[in-house]
Amino acid sequence: MKLVLSPTGDTPIYAQLKAQIQAAIFSGELQEGEALPSLRAVAKALRISVLTVTRAYTELALLQEQRVRQAEERLQEGIRLAKQAGLDPAGIRQLLDILLQEEGAEV
């Protein structure tokens, strides 16, 4: 992953770093579960403070936690709607398995 920062731009360094890491994740350059480079390694390579890298990584982690909470809320709503439609827990699991298979996820 190549990171290029602009110290003279209007966007803070930590925000630039965060945005570039997000872009690498969304593009598939960074795979799910792949560890990010260490704080010190990134700071040294980019000649920036470890605190700057820490802030970017912390904000990325908070964003991930927020997305997990949103997914949980949407799944709970989906379960509620499925129950209203008359599906029992086995039917809900079967539907979820089908949807996961359609998405290419391992069940």
JSON list of C-alpha atoms in Angstrom, two decimals:
[
{"chain": "A", "resi": 1, "resn": "MET", "atom": "CA", "xyz": [0.00, 0.00, 0.00]},
{"chain": "A", "resi": 2, "resn": "LYS", "atom": "CA", "xyz": [1.48, 3.29, -1.09]},
{"chain": "A", "resi": 3, "resn": "LEU", "atom": "CA", "xyz": [0.65, 6.29, 1.06]},
{"chain": "A", "resi": 4, "resn": "VAL", "atom": "CA", "xyz": [1.27, 9.82, -0.15]},
{"chain": "A", "resi": 5, "resn": "LEU", "atom": "CA", "xyz": [0.60, 12.75, 2.14]},
{"chain": "A", "resi": 6, "resn": "SER", "atom": "CA", "xyz": [0.48, 16.45, 1.44]},
{"chain": "A", "resi": 7, "resn": "PRO", "atom": "CA", "xyz": [1.67, 18.50, 4.43]},
{"chain": "A", "resi": 8, "resn": "THR", "atom": "CA", "xyz": [0.70, 21.75, 2.72]},
{"chain": "A", "resi": 9, "resn": "GLY", "atom": "CA", "xyz": [-2.91, 20.84, 1.92]},
{"chain": "A", "resi": 10, "resn": "ASP", "atom": "CA", "xyz": [-6.04, 21.88, 3.81]},
{"chain": "A", "resi": 11, "resn": "THR", "atom": "CA", "xyz": [-6.76, 18.31, 4.95]},
{"chain": "A", "resi": 12, "resn": "PRO", "atom": "CA", "xyz": [-5.02, 17.27, 8.18]},
{"chain": "A", "resi": 13, "resn": "ILE", "atom": "CA", "xyz": [-2.37, 14.56, 7.82]},
{"chain": "A", "resi": 14, "resn": "TYR", "atom": "CA", "xyz": [-4.30, 12.06, 9.96]},
{"chain": "A", "resi": 15, "resn": "ALA", "atom": "CA", "xyz": [-7.39, 12.53, 7.76]},
{"chain": "A", "resi": 16, "resn": "GLN", "atom": "CA", "xyz": [-5.35, 12.02, 4.60]},
{"chain": "A", "resi": 17, "resn": "LEU", "atom": "CA", "xyz": [-3.87, 8.85, 6.05]},
{"chain": "A", "resi": 18, "resn": "LYS", "atom": "CA", "xyz": [-7.29, 7.58, 7.14]},
{"chain": "A", "resi": 19, "resn": "ALA", "atom": "CA", "xyz": [-8.80, 8.29, 3.71]},
{"chain": "A", "resi": 20, "resn": "GLN", "atom": "CA", "xyz": [-5.99, 6.50, 1.88]},
{"chain": "A", "resi": 21, "resn": "ILE", "atom": "CA", "xyz": [-6.24, 3.43, 4.10]},
{"chain": "A", "resi": 22, "resn": "GLN", "atom": "CA", "xyz": [-10.02, 3.38, 3.59]},
{"chain": "A", "resi": 23, "resn": "ALA", "atom": "CA", "xyz": [-9.49, 3.60, -0.17]},
{"chain": "A", "resi": 24, "resn": "ALA", "atom": "CA", "xyz": [-7.05, 0.66, -0.01]},
{"chain": "A", "resi": 25, "resn": "ILE", "atom": "CA", "xyz": [-9.63, -1.38, 1.90]},
{"chain": "A", "resi": 26, "resn": "PHE", "atom": "CA", "xyz": [-12.49, -0.54, -0.47]},
{"chain": "A", "resi": 27, "resn": "SER", "atom": "CA", "xyz": [-10.37, -1.23, -3.55]},
{"chain": "A", "resi": 28, "resn": "GLY", "atom": "CA", "xyz": [-9.31, -4.62, -2.21]},
{"chain": "A", "resi": 29, "resn": "GLU", "atom": "CA", "xyz": [-5.65, -3.64, -1.98]},
{"chain": "A", "resi": 30, "resn": "LEU", "atom": "CA", "xyz": [-5.94, -4.43, 1.72]},
{"chain": "A", "resi": 31, "resn": "GLN", "atom": "CA", "xyz": [-7.76, -7.70, 2.27]},
{"chain": "A", "resi": 32, "resn": "GLU", "atom": "CA", "xyz": [-10.26, -8.41, 5.02]},
{"chain": "A", "resi": 33, "resn": "GLY", "atom": "CA", "xyz": [-8.42, -9.46, 8.16]},
{"chain": "A", "resi": 34, "resn": "GLU", "atom": "CA", "xyz": [-5.06, -8.26, 6.85]},
{"chain": "A", "resi": 35, "resn": "ALA", "atom": "CA", "xyz": [-3.15, -6.38, 9.53]},
{"chain": "A", "resi": 36, "resn": "LEU", "atom": "CA", "xyz": [-2.29, -2.76, 8.95]},
{"chain": "A", "resi": 37, "resn": "PRO", "atom": "CA", "xyz": [1.36, -1.81, 9.15]},
{"chain": "A", "resi": 38, "resn": "SER", "atom": "CA", "xyz": [2.51, -0.95, 12.66]},
{"chain": "A", "resi": 39, "resn": "LEU", "atom": "CA", "xyz": [2.08, 2.58, 13.94]},
{"chain": "A", "resi": 40, "resn": "ARG", "atom": "CA", "xyz": [5.82, 3.08, 14.17]},
{"chain": "A", "resi": 41, "resn": "ALA", "atom": "CA", "xyz": [6.50, 1.66, 10.72]},
{"chain": "A", "resi": 42, "resn": "VAL", "atom": "CA", "xyz": [3.98, 4.01, 9.10]},
{"chain": "A", "resi": 43, "resn": "ALA", "atom": "CA", "xyz": [5.21, 6.99, 11.11]},
{"chain": "A", "resi": 44, "resn": "LYS", "atom": "CA", "xyz": [8.82, 6.26, 10.20]},
{"chain": "A", "resi": 45, "resn": "ALA", "atom": "CA", "xyz": [8.08, 5.66, 6.51]},
{"chain": "A", "resi": 46, "resn": "LEU", "atom": "CA", "xyz": [6.05, 8.85, 6.19]},
{"chain": "A", "resi": 47, "resn": "ARG", "atom": "CA", "xyz": [8.18, 10.87, 8.61]},
{"chain": "A", "resi": 48, "resn": "ILE", "atom": "CA", "xyz": [5.21, 11.83, 10.73]},
{"chain": "A", "resi": 49, "resn": "SER", "atom": "CA", "xyz": [4.35, 11.52, 14.41]},
{"chain": "A", "resi": 50, "resn": "VAL", "atom": "CA", "xyz": [3.23, 8.18, 15.84]},
{"chain": "A", "resi": 51, "resn": "LEU", "atom": "CA", "xyz": [0.38, 10.16, 17.42]},
{"chain": "A", "resi": 52, "resn": "THR", "atom": "CA", "xyz": [-0.83, 11.19, 13.95]},
{"chain": "A", "resi": 53, "resn": "VAL", "atom": "CA", "xyz": [-0.89, 7.56, 12.81]},
{"chain": "A", "resi": 54, "resn": "THR", "atom": "CA", "xyz": [-2.57, 6.57, 16.07]},
{"chain": "A", "resi": 55, "resn": "ARG", "atom": "CA", "xyz": [-5.34, 9.09, 15.47]},
{"chain": "A", "resi": 56, "resn": "ALA", "atom": "CA", "xyz": [-5.95, 7.81, 11.93]},
{"chain": "A", "resi": 57, "resn": "TYR", "atom": "CA", "xyz": [-6.00, 4.17, 13.08]},
{"chain": "A", "resi": 58, "resn": "THR", "atom": "CA", "xyz": [-8.27, 5.01, 16.04]},
{"chain": "A", "resi": 59, "resn": "GLU", "atom": "CA", "xyz": [-10.77, 6.78, 13.80]},
{"chain": "A", "resi": 60, "resn": "LEU", "atom": "CA", "xyz": [-10.74, 3.83, 11.40]},
{"chain": "A", "resi": 61, "resn": "ALA", "atom": "CA", "xyz": [-11.44, 1.47, 14.30]},
{"chain": "A", "resi": 62, "resn": "LEU", "atom": "CA", "xyz": [-14.31, 3.65, 15.50]},
{"chain": "A", "resi": 63, "resn": "LEU", "atom": "CA", "xyz": [-15.75, 3.73, 12.01]},
{"chain": "A", "resi": 64, "resn": "GLN", "atom": "CA", "xyz": [-15.57, -0.07, 11.87]},
{"chain": "A", "resi": 65, "resn": "GLU", "atom": "CA", "xyz": [-17.36, -0.35, 15.23]},
{"chain": "A", "resi": 66, "resn": "GLN", "atom": "CA", "xyz": [-20.05, 2.02, 13.96]},
{"chain": "A", "resi": 67, "resn": "ARG", "atom": "CA", "xyz": [-20.56, -0.08, 10.83]},
{"chain": "A", "resi": 68, "resn": "VAL", "atom": "CA", "xyz": [-20.85, -3.26, 12.90]},
{"chain": "A", "resi": 69, "resn": "ARG", "atom": "CA", "xyz": [-23.51, -1.61, 15.08]},
{"chain": "A", "resi": 70, "resn": "GLN", "atom": "CA", "xyz": [-25.40, -0.48, 11.97]},
{"chain": "A", "resi": 71, "resn": "ALA", "atom": "CA", "xyz": [-25.24, -4.00, 10.54]},
{"chain": "A", "resi": 72, "resn": "GLU", "atom": "CA", "xyz": [-26.55, -5.44, 13.82]},
{"chain": "A", "resi": 73, "resn": "GLU", "atom": "CA", "xyz": [-29.43, -2.96, 13.84]},
{"chain": "A", "resi": 74, "resn": "ARG", "atom": "CA", "xyz": [-30.33, -3.79, 10.24]},
{"chain": "A", "resi": 75, "resn": "LEU", "atom": "CA", "xyz": [-30.16, -7.51, 10.92]},
{"chain": "A", "resi": 76, "resn": "GLN", "atom": "CA", "xyz": [-32.41, -7.10, 13.95]},
{"chain": "A", "resi": 77, "resn": "GLU", "atom": "CA", "xyz": [-34.89, -5.16, 11.81]},
{"chain": "A", "resi": 78, "resn": "GLY", "atom": "CA", "xyz": [-34.70, -7.86, 9.13]},
{"chain": "A", "resi": 79, "resn": "ILE", "atom": "CA", "xyz": [-35.37, -10.57, 11.72]},
{"chain": "A", "resi": 80, "resn": "ARG", "atom": "CA", "xyz": [-38.34, -8.61, 13.03]},
{"chain": "A", "resi": 81, "resn": "LEU", "atom": "CA", "xyz": [-39.76, -8.26, 9.51]},
{"chain": "A", "resi": 82, "resn": "ALA", "atom": "CA", "xyz": [-39.11, -11.94, 8.75]},
{"chain": "A", "resi": 83, "resn": "LYS", "atom": "CA", "xyz": [-41.02, -12.94, 11.89]},
{"chain": "A", "resi": 84, "resn": "GLN", "atom": "CA", "xyz": [-43.88, -10.67, 10.86]},
{"chain": "A", "resi": 85, "resn": "ALA", "atom": "CA", "xyz": [-43.88, -12.44, 7.48]},
{"chain": "A", "resi": 86, "resn": "GLY", "atom": "CA", "xyz": [-44.34, -15.73, 9.32]},
{"chain": "A", "resi": 87, "resn": "LEU", "atom": "CA", "xyz": [-40.82, -17.15, 9.14]},
{"chain": "A", "resi": 88, "resn": "ASP", "atom": "CA", "xyz": [-39.63, -19.21, 12.08]},
{"chain": "A", "resi": 89, "resn": "PRO", "atom": "CA", "xyz": [-35.98, -19.18, 13.24]},
{"chain": "A", "resi": 90, "resn": "ALA", "atom": "CA", "xyz": [-35.10, -22.07, 10.89]},
{"chain": "A", "resi": 91, "resn": "GLY", "atom": "CA", "xyz": [-36.65, -20.22, 7.96]},
{"chain": "A", "resi": 92, "resn": "ILE", "atom": "CA", "xyz": [-34.78, -17.04, 8.86]},
{"chain": "A", "resi": 93, "resn": "ARG", "atom": "CA", "xyz": [-31.48, -18.99, 9.02]},
{"chain": "A", "resi": 94, "resn": "GLN", "atom": "CA", "xyz": [-32.22, -20.61, 5.67]},
{"chain": "A", "resi": 95, "resn": "LEU", "atom": "CA", "xyz": [-32.97, -17.21, 4.11]},
{"chain": "A", "resi": 96, "resn": "LEU", "atom": "CA", "xyz": [-29.79, -15.75, 5.59]},
{"chain": "A", "resi": 97, "resn": "ASP", "atom": "CA", "xyz": [-27.76, -18.71, 4.25]},
{"chain": "A", "resi": 98, "resn": "ILE", "atom": "CA", "xyz": [-29.20, -18.13, 0.77]},
{"chain": "A", "resi": 99, "resn": "LEU", "atom": "CA", "xyz": [-28.42, -14.42, 0.92]},
{"chain": "A", "resi": 100, "resn": "LEU", "atom": "CA", "xyz": [-24.87, -15.10, 2.10]},
{"chain": "A", "resi": 101, "resn": "GLN", "atom": "CA", "xyz": [-24.33, -17.60, -0.72]},
{"chain": "A", "resi": 102, "resn": "GLU", "atom": "CA", "xyz": [-25.57, -15.03, -3.22]},
{"chain": "A", "resi": 103, "resn": "GLU", "atom": "CA", "xyz": [-23.02, -12.60, -1.86]},
{"chain": "A", "resi": 104, "resn": "GLY", "atom": "CA", "xyz": [-20.27, -15.18, -2.19]},
{"chain": "A", "resi": 105, "resn": "ALA", "atom": "CA", "xyz": [-19.69, -15.42, 1.56]},
{"chain": "A", "resi": 106, "resn": "GLU", "atom": "CA", "xyz": [-18.77, -18.72, 3.18]},
{"chain": "A", "resi": 107, "resn": "VAL", "atom": "CA", "xyz": [-21.58, -20.16, 5.28]}
]
